[in-house]
Amino acid sequence: MNSRLIIGGLVSLLAAALLGGCGAQPEEEQPVPTEVAVQVGKVARVTMYVRVAAYGTLEGEPAGGGKPAGAARLSAPAAGIVMAVPVKEGERVEAGAVMVTLDDRVASAQLEKARQTVEFAEQQAARQQRLKSVEGTSERLLQEAAQQLAAAKGELALAQAQVALVRLASPLAGVVARIYVQPGQAVDLNTVVAEVIDPERLVATLNVAAAEAALLKNGQPADLLVGGGEQAAARGRVLFVGPQVNPVNDTVLVRVSVPGNAGLRSGQFVQARIVTEERPGRLAVPREAVYTDHDGQSTLSVVEGDRAIQKSVKTGLRDGGLVEVSGEGIAEGTTIVTLGSYALPKETKIRILHTGEEK
């Protein structure tokens, strides 16, 4: 009986302990402070630029000012057979170098005949001059000899021109870009046979929206970018702003110079950023430092101690990776959050990441 009482008491105590444990209230969980890792920068006072962006391609400089164009395409002046191609692609040639020769047998024969005719006419004219000195000829015969000589020289010039037509020469010094024919090939009138380009005389030919073209004028600086990069490959200047608008796409033709040592190539696609205005002394921050919400409200996260305080700002000109800002508490040298500022709360504890530190 005593053992039963003891066991019953133990069971009662165990049950009470269990019931007491289930009824205990847990301690309240303490909130863990939020800490955001960020990178920071400074509000800077810089000169910002208003730019017009345009796209186009590089091509040879147009002819003008007594200079030939920076590129030329040679065409056959008449139907014929290609006899020789004395140059090769990539070769440097001087102005006047023969690039393609068409069948010149007829032209060469006519040239030789014209030379002989001139030689004979010169002899006759000289003979009449000698006879005149001894009064052995008439004035009429002397004039006829002079006329025959003049006519023979005219025929010689024509024959020389015919030879020039079948010996196609480069009008400029440059590099042979393409050869389109080969010996033995028949060509028709105006068939393009070769192309030569001076790689140091290129221009960027651009199409600029008519509204923006009104801001352009000769001499304005322009950065040229290639391959989708943000770093300018070269800097040129506006050479020409077309006086007409293309009604098909509402654009204006604009040409920008390309430095001879830029290392760019004809036919290359480029983006041009033409500077139309300078605005010095503007406060600016990296674009990624500004957060704009769905309502169009822009803010910066200003660093104060170990916290980032959100401040409203007005944005202005955007130039490359910078954006102009103004607002209360925004001054030159103010430390702001750059990377990591996206949608930060109004006040956030932060940990500044230094160069080389991982998030």
Short mmCIF file of C-alpha atoms in Angstrom, two decimals:
data_model
loop_
_atom_site.label_atom_id
_atom_site.label_comp_id
_atom_site.label_asym_id
_atom_site.label_seq_id
_atom_site.Cartn_x
_atom_site.Cartn_y
_atom_site.Cartn_z
CA MET A 1 0.00 0.00 0.00
CA ASN A 2 2.81 2.35 0.86
CA SER A 3 4.57 1.63 -2.44
CA ARG A 4 1.40 2.48 -4.33
CA LEU A 5 1.17 5.82 -2.53
CA ILE A 6 4.79 6.61 -3.31
CA ILE A 7 4.39 5.81 -7.04
CA GLY A 8 1.17 7.83 -7.21
CA GLY A 9 2.89 10.79 -5.62
CA LEU A 10 5.76 10.66 -8.08
CA VAL A 11 3.35 10.55 -11.02
CA SER A 12 1.46 13.52 -9.61
CA LEU A 13 4.68 15.52 -9.19
CA LEU A 14 5.82 14.67 -12.74
CA ALA A 15 2.47 15.68 -14.21
CA ALA A 16 2.54 18.94 -12.28
CA ALA A 17 6.04 19.66 -13.54
CA LEU A 18 5.02 18.98 -17.12
CA LEU A 19 1.90 21.08 -16.82
CA GLY A 20 3.86 23.87 -15.24
CA GLY A 21 6.39 23.80 -18.11
CA CYS A 22 3.68 23.98 -20.78
CA GLY A 23 2.12 26.98 -19.18
CA ALA A 24 5.36 29.01 -18.99
CA GLN A 25 5.49 32.13 -21.21
CA PRO A 26 8.57 32.45 -23.52
CA GLU A 27 10.75 35.48 -23.25
CA GLU A 28 10.10 38.15 -25.90
CA GLU A 29 12.50 37.98 -28.90
CA GLN A 30 14.69 41.02 -29.20
CA PRO A 31 14.78 42.61 -32.70
CA VAL A 32 18.09 42.20 -34.49
CA PRO A 33 19.36 45.54 -35.75
CA THR A 34 19.49 45.73 -39.59
CA GLU A 35 22.85 46.66 -41.03
CA VAL A 36 23.27 47.21 -44.78
CA ALA A 37 26.64 46.98 -46.51
CA VAL A 38 27.19 49.90 -48.89
CA GLN A 39 29.81 51.79 -50.81
CA VAL A 40 30.06 55.56 -50.52
CA GLY A 41 31.22 58.54 -52.51
CA LYS A 42 31.23 62.32 -52.36
CA VAL A 43 29.09 65.04 -53.87
CA ALA A 44 31.44 66.74 -56.35
CA ARG A 45 31.41 70.13 -58.05
CA VAL A 46 32.17 69.58 -61.72
CA THR A 47 31.70 71.00 -65.20
CA MET A 48 28.86 69.19 -66.93
CA TYR A 49 28.16 69.11 -70.63
CA VAL A 50 24.99 69.17 -72.68
CA ARG A 51 25.47 66.67 -75.50
CA VAL A 52 23.67 65.55 -78.63
CA ALA A 53 23.99 61.81 -79.30
CA ALA A 54 24.05 60.51 -82.87
CA TYR A 55 25.02 57.36 -84.73
CA GLY A 56 26.67 56.79 -88.08
CA THR A 57 29.62 55.30 -89.92
CA LEU A 58 33.14 56.30 -90.86
CA GLU A 59 33.93 57.06 -94.49
CA GLY A 60 36.45 58.93 -96.58
CA GLU A 61 36.58 62.70 -96.30
CA PRO A 62 34.65 64.43 -99.12
CA ALA A 63 36.55 66.39 -101.73
CA GLY A 64 36.90 70.11 -101.17
CA GLY A 65 39.32 72.98 -100.85
CA GLY A 66 41.33 71.77 -103.83
CA LYS A 67 41.94 68.37 -102.24
CA PRO A 68 40.66 65.05 -103.58
CA ALA A 69 38.27 62.98 -101.50
CA GLY A 70 39.66 60.67 -98.84
CA ALA A 71 38.32 57.64 -100.71
CA ALA A 72 37.64 56.75 -104.34
CA ARG A 73 35.97 53.97 -106.28
CA LEU A 74 37.40 53.44 -109.76
CA SER A 75 34.95 52.50 -112.50
CA ALA A 76 35.49 51.30 -116.06
CA PRO A 77 34.98 54.21 -118.50
CA ALA A 78 34.01 51.78 -121.27
CA ALA A 79 33.33 48.11 -121.81
CA GLY A 80 36.48 46.02 -122.16
CA ILE A 81 38.70 43.23 -120.93
CA VAL A 82 40.86 43.48 -117.81
CA MET A 83 44.47 43.04 -118.90
CA ALA A 84 46.35 43.52 -115.62
CA VAL A 85 45.97 44.41 -111.93
CA PRO A 86 49.41 45.71 -110.90
CA VAL A 87 48.48 46.34 -107.23
CA LYS A 88 47.14 44.18 -104.41
CA GLU A 89 44.73 44.77 -101.57
CA GLY A 90 46.31 46.39 -98.54
CA GLU A 91 49.11 47.95 -100.60
CA ARG A 92 49.99 51.59 -100.12
CA VAL A 93 49.82 53.56 -103.39
CA GLU A 94 50.60 57.11 -104.41
CA ALA A 95 48.33 59.40 -106.39
CA GLY A 96 48.57 58.49 -110.07
CA ALA A 97 49.52 54.84 -109.49
CA VAL A 98 47.88 52.53 -112.06
CA MET A 99 45.57 50.09 -110.26
CA VAL A 100 43.81 48.31 -113.14
CA THR A 101 44.62 48.16 -116.86
CA LEU A 102 41.95 47.33 -119.42
CA ASP A 103 42.71 46.05 -122.93
CA ASP A 104 44.89 48.89 -124.25
CA ARG A 105 46.07 47.45 -127.57
CA VAL A 106 43.85 49.69 -129.72
CA ALA A 107 44.53 52.77 -127.61
CA SER A 108 48.28 52.10 -127.62
CA ALA A 109 48.30 51.70 -131.42
CA GLN A 110 46.41 54.97 -131.84
CA LEU A 111 48.85 56.67 -129.48
CA GLU A 112 51.86 55.45 -131.46
CA LYS A 113 50.26 56.59 -134.72
CA ALA A 114 49.53 60.02 -133.23
CA ARG A 115 53.13 60.39 -132.08
CA GLN A 116 54.43 59.61 -135.56
CA THR A 117 52.01 62.11 -137.08
CA VAL A 118 53.22 64.81 -134.72
CA GLU A 119 56.83 64.01 -135.52
CA PHE A 120 56.16 64.28 -139.27
CA ALA A 121 54.22 67.53 -138.83
CA GLU A 122 57.07 69.02 -136.76
CA GLN A 123 59.53 68.16 -139.52
CA GLN A 124 57.32 69.79 -142.14
CA ALA A 125 56.85 72.91 -140.04
CA ALA A 126 60.62 73.16 -139.45
CA ARG A 127 61.30 72.73 -143.21
CA GLN A 128 58.92 75.57 -144.05
CA GLN A 129 60.62 77.79 -141.50
CA ARG A 130 64.00 77.12 -143.11
CA LEU A 131 62.60 77.86 -146.59
CA LYS A 132 61.08 81.07 -145.30
CA SER A 133 64.51 82.30 -144.24
CA VAL A 134 65.71 82.10 -147.86
CA GLU A 135 62.35 83.15 -149.31
CA GLY A 136 61.83 79.67 -150.73
CA THR A 137 58.25 79.24 -149.57
CA SER A 138 54.99 81.14 -149.35
CA GLU A 139 53.15 82.37 -146.30
CA ARG A 140 50.24 80.06 -147.17
CA LEU A 141 52.41 76.94 -147.07
CA LEU A 142 53.91 78.07 -143.79
CA GLN A 143 50.45 78.47 -142.24
CA GLU A 144 49.31 75.09 -143.56
CA ALA A 145 52.31 73.41 -141.95
CA ALA A 146 51.54 75.11 -138.63
CA GLN A 147 47.89 74.02 -138.84
CA GLN A 148 48.87 70.43 -139.58
CA LEU A 149 51.20 70.41 -136.59
CA ALA A 150 48.47 71.79 -134.32
CA ALA A 151 46.02 69.17 -135.58
CA ALA A 152 48.56 66.39 -135.04
CA LYS A 153 49.16 67.53 -131.46
CA GLY A 154 45.40 67.51 -130.88
CA GLU A 155 45.20 63.93 -132.12
CA LEU A 156 48.10 63.01 -129.84
CA ALA A 157 46.34 64.50 -126.81
CA LEU A 158 43.19 62.56 -127.68
CA ALA A 159 45.16 59.32 -128.03
CA GLN A 160 46.86 59.93 -124.69
CA ALA A 161 43.44 60.48 -123.10
CA GLN A 162 42.22 57.18 -124.56
CA VAL A 163 45.19 55.39 -123.02
CA ALA A 164 44.46 57.05 -119.69
CA LEU A 165 40.92 55.73 -119.84
CA VAL A 166 42.10 52.13 -120.00
CA ARG A 167 44.81 52.62 -117.37
CA LEU A 168 42.80 53.38 -114.24
CA ALA A 169 44.93 55.32 -111.78
CA SER A 170 44.33 56.27 -108.16
CA PRO A 171 43.36 59.93 -107.74
CA LEU A 172 44.81 59.99 -104.20
CA ALA A 173 47.50 58.50 -102.01
CA GLY A 174 46.10 55.78 -99.79
CA VAL A 175 45.61 52.06 -99.26
CA VAL A 176 44.05 49.69 -101.77
CA ALA A 177 40.88 48.63 -99.95
CA ARG A 178 39.32 46.32 -102.53
CA ILE A 179 40.04 44.86 -105.96
CA TYR A 180 36.83 43.70 -107.63
CA VAL A 181 38.19 42.28 -110.92
CA GLN A 182 40.89 39.95 -112.21
CA PRO A 183 42.83 39.68 -115.48
CA GLY A 184 40.78 38.31 -118.36
CA GLN A 185 37.47 39.44 -116.87
CA ALA A 186 35.07 41.36 -119.10
CA VAL A 187 33.67 44.56 -117.62
CA ASP A 188 30.88 46.86 -118.71
CA LEU A 189 30.69 50.63 -118.68
CA ASN A 190 30.78 51.97 -115.07
CA THR A 191 31.71 48.61 -113.52
CA VAL A 192 33.50 49.31 -110.22
CA VAL A 193 36.94 47.71 -110.47
CA ALA A 194 38.81 48.94 -107.37
CA GLU A 195 38.59 51.07 -104.25
CA VAL A 196 41.27 53.10 -102.50
CA ILE A 197 41.04 54.82 -99.10
CA ASP A 198 43.29 57.17 -97.17
CA PRO A 199 42.88 55.89 -93.57
CA GLU A 200 44.16 59.18 -92.18
CA ARG A 201 41.42 61.22 -93.85
CA LEU A 202 38.18 59.83 -92.45
CA VAL A 203 35.03 61.54 -91.22
CA ALA A 204 32.07 60.30 -89.20
CA THR A 205 28.89 60.70 -91.23
CA LEU A 206 25.93 60.96 -88.85
CA ASN A 207 22.17 61.32 -88.99
CA VAL A 208 20.96 63.71 -86.28
CA ALA A 209 17.33 64.34 -85.37
CA ALA A 210 16.25 67.64 -86.91
CA ALA A 211 15.26 69.15 -83.54
CA GLU A 212 18.70 68.44 -82.07
CA ALA A 213 20.56 69.44 -85.23
CA ALA A 214 19.43 73.02 -84.57
CA LEU A 215 21.84 73.02 -81.59
CA LEU A 216 24.86 72.09 -83.69
CA LYS A 217 27.42 74.28 -85.39
CA ASN A 218 30.85 73.86 -86.92
CA GLY A 219 33.74 73.50 -84.50
CA GLN A 220 31.87 71.90 -81.61
CA PRO A 221 33.84 69.02 -80.00
CA ALA A 222 32.53 65.48 -80.37
CA ASP A 223 33.58 62.24 -78.70
CA LEU A 224 33.50 59.15 -80.91
CA LEU A 225 32.70 55.78 -79.29
CA VAL A 226 32.92 52.35 -80.90
CA GLY A 227 31.83 48.86 -79.93
CA GLY A 228 29.22 50.01 -77.42
CA GLY A 229 31.88 51.22 -74.98
CA GLU A 230 31.65 54.31 -72.77
CA GLN A 231 35.26 55.37 -73.30
CA ALA A 232 35.81 57.69 -76.27
CA ALA A 233 38.01 56.18 -78.97
CA ALA A 234 38.74 59.60 -80.47
CA ARG A 235 37.68 63.23 -80.28
CA GLY A 236 36.82 65.22 -83.37
CA ARG A 237 34.93 68.37 -84.26
CA VAL A 238 31.81 69.17 -86.23
CA LEU A 239 32.78 69.90 -89.84
CA PHE A 240 29.42 70.18 -91.54
CA VAL A 241 25.76 70.50 -90.60
CA GLY A 242 23.47 69.83 -93.53
CA PRO A 243 21.05 72.57 -94.60
CA GLN A 244 18.30 70.07 -95.47
CA VAL A 245 16.10 67.69 -93.49
CA ASN A 246 15.57 64.18 -94.78
CA PRO A 247 11.76 63.91 -94.94
CA VAL A 248 11.89 60.11 -94.66
CA ASN A 249 13.35 60.01 -91.13
CA ASP A 250 13.38 63.71 -90.10
CA THR A 251 17.17 63.79 -89.72
CA VAL A 252 19.98 66.10 -90.81
CA LEU A 253 23.32 65.00 -92.25
CA VAL A 254 26.24 65.93 -89.95
CA ARG A 255 29.94 65.23 -90.45
CA VAL A 256 32.52 65.07 -87.66
CA SER A 257 36.29 64.98 -88.17
CA VAL A 258 38.34 61.94 -87.15
CA PRO A 259 41.99 62.38 -86.02
CA GLY A 260 44.43 60.73 -88.41
CA ASN A 261 46.04 58.70 -85.62
CA ALA A 262 42.77 57.40 -84.15
CA GLY A 263 43.27 53.92 -85.58
CA LEU A 264 39.66 53.70 -86.77
CA ARG A 265 38.57 52.17 -90.07
CA SER A 266 36.32 53.14 -92.92
CA GLY A 267 32.86 51.60 -92.61
CA GLN A 268 33.10 51.31 -88.83
CA PHE A 269 29.91 52.04 -86.87
CA VAL A 270 30.32 54.84 -84.30
CA GLN A 271 28.36 56.76 -81.73
CA ALA A 272 29.08 60.48 -81.48
CA ARG A 273 28.44 62.68 -78.45
CA ILE A 274 28.58 66.28 -79.60
CA VAL A 275 29.07 68.93 -76.89
CA THR A 276 26.65 71.82 -77.41
CA GLU A 277 26.96 73.56 -74.03
CA GLU A 278 29.21 73.68 -70.94
CA ARG A 279 27.77 74.17 -67.45
CA PRO A 280 30.56 74.69 -64.90
CA GLY A 281 30.27 74.45 -61.11
CA ARG A 282 27.40 71.95 -60.91
CA LEU A 283 26.93 69.56 -57.97
CA ALA A 284 26.86 65.98 -59.25
CA VAL A 285 26.83 62.40 -57.98
CA PRO A 286 27.08 58.99 -59.68
CA ARG A 287 23.81 57.97 -61.31
CA GLU A 288 23.50 54.86 -59.16
CA ALA A 289 23.46 57.02 -56.01
CA VAL A 290 20.06 58.49 -56.89
CA TYR A 291 16.92 56.45 -56.24
CA THR A 292 13.70 57.54 -57.95
CA ASP A 293 10.44 55.92 -56.84
CA HIS A 294 7.29 55.21 -58.82
CA ASP A 295 5.95 58.68 -58.04
CA GLY A 296 9.02 60.33 -59.55
CA GLN A 297 10.45 61.41 -56.19
CA SER A 298 14.26 61.26 -56.18
CA THR A 299 16.34 60.74 -53.06
CA LEU A 300 19.95 60.47 -51.94
CA SER A 301 21.16 58.51 -48.92
CA VAL A 302 23.45 60.86 -47.00
CA VAL A 303 25.93 59.27 -44.59
CA GLU A 304 25.80 60.61 -41.02
CA GLY A 305 27.96 58.58 -38.69
CA ASP A 306 27.03 54.92 -39.06
CA ARG A 307 23.65 55.67 -40.61
CA ALA A 308 22.29 56.59 -44.03
CA ILE A 309 19.66 59.33 -43.92
CA GLN A 310 17.37 59.65 -46.93
CA LYS A 311 17.09 63.19 -48.36
CA SER A 312 14.93 64.43 -51.19
CA VAL A 313 16.76 65.97 -54.14
CA LYS A 314 16.01 67.48 -57.50
CA THR A 315 17.90 66.02 -60.44
CA GLY A 316 19.07 67.95 -63.44
CA LEU A 317 21.45 67.34 -66.30
CA ARG A 318 22.74 63.82 -66.87
CA ASP A 319 26.21 63.58 -68.35
CA GLY A 320 27.81 60.18 -68.76
CA GLY A 321 27.82 58.44 -65.38
CA LEU A 322 26.95 61.62 -63.43
CA VAL A 323 23.68 63.34 -62.61
CA GLU A 324 23.24 66.90 -61.36
CA VAL A 325 21.55 67.17 -57.95
CA SER A 326 20.34 69.91 -55.59
CA GLY A 327 18.50 69.92 -52.30
CA GLU A 328 18.64 70.71 -48.60
CA GLY A 329 21.80 69.39 -46.97
CA ILE A 330 23.44 68.55 -50.28
CA ALA A 331 26.79 70.31 -50.62
CA GLU A 332 30.18 69.73 -52.15
CA GLY A 333 32.02 66.99 -50.24
CA THR A 334 28.89 65.48 -48.64
CA THR A 335 29.33 61.72 -48.23
CA ILE A 336 26.56 59.75 -49.91
CA VAL A 337 25.78 56.09 -50.52
CA THR A 338 26.57 54.99 -54.06
CA LEU A 339 26.36 51.21 -54.44
CA GLY A 340 23.70 49.77 -52.20
CA SER A 341 21.46 52.84 -52.09
CA TYR A 342 18.59 51.23 -53.98
CA ALA A 343 15.35 51.63 -51.97
CA LEU A 344 17.06 52.07 -48.60
CA PRO A 345 14.70 52.98 -45.73
CA LYS A 346 14.62 56.59 -44.59
CA GLU A 347 17.18 55.88 -41.89
CA THR A 348 19.37 52.78 -42.00
CA LYS A 349 22.38 51.56 -40.11
CA ILE A 350 25.14 50.89 -42.62
CA ARG A 351 28.51 49.23 -42.89
CA ILE A 352 30.81 50.89 -45.41
CA LEU A 353 32.54 48.54 -47.79
CA HIS A 354 36.10 49.48 -48.60
CA THR A 355 37.93 48.56 -51.77
CA GLY A 356 38.52 44.82 -51.91
CA GLU A 357 36.00 44.02 -49.16
CA GLU A 358 33.25 41.59 -50.12
CA LYS A 359 29.63 42.10 -49.22
#
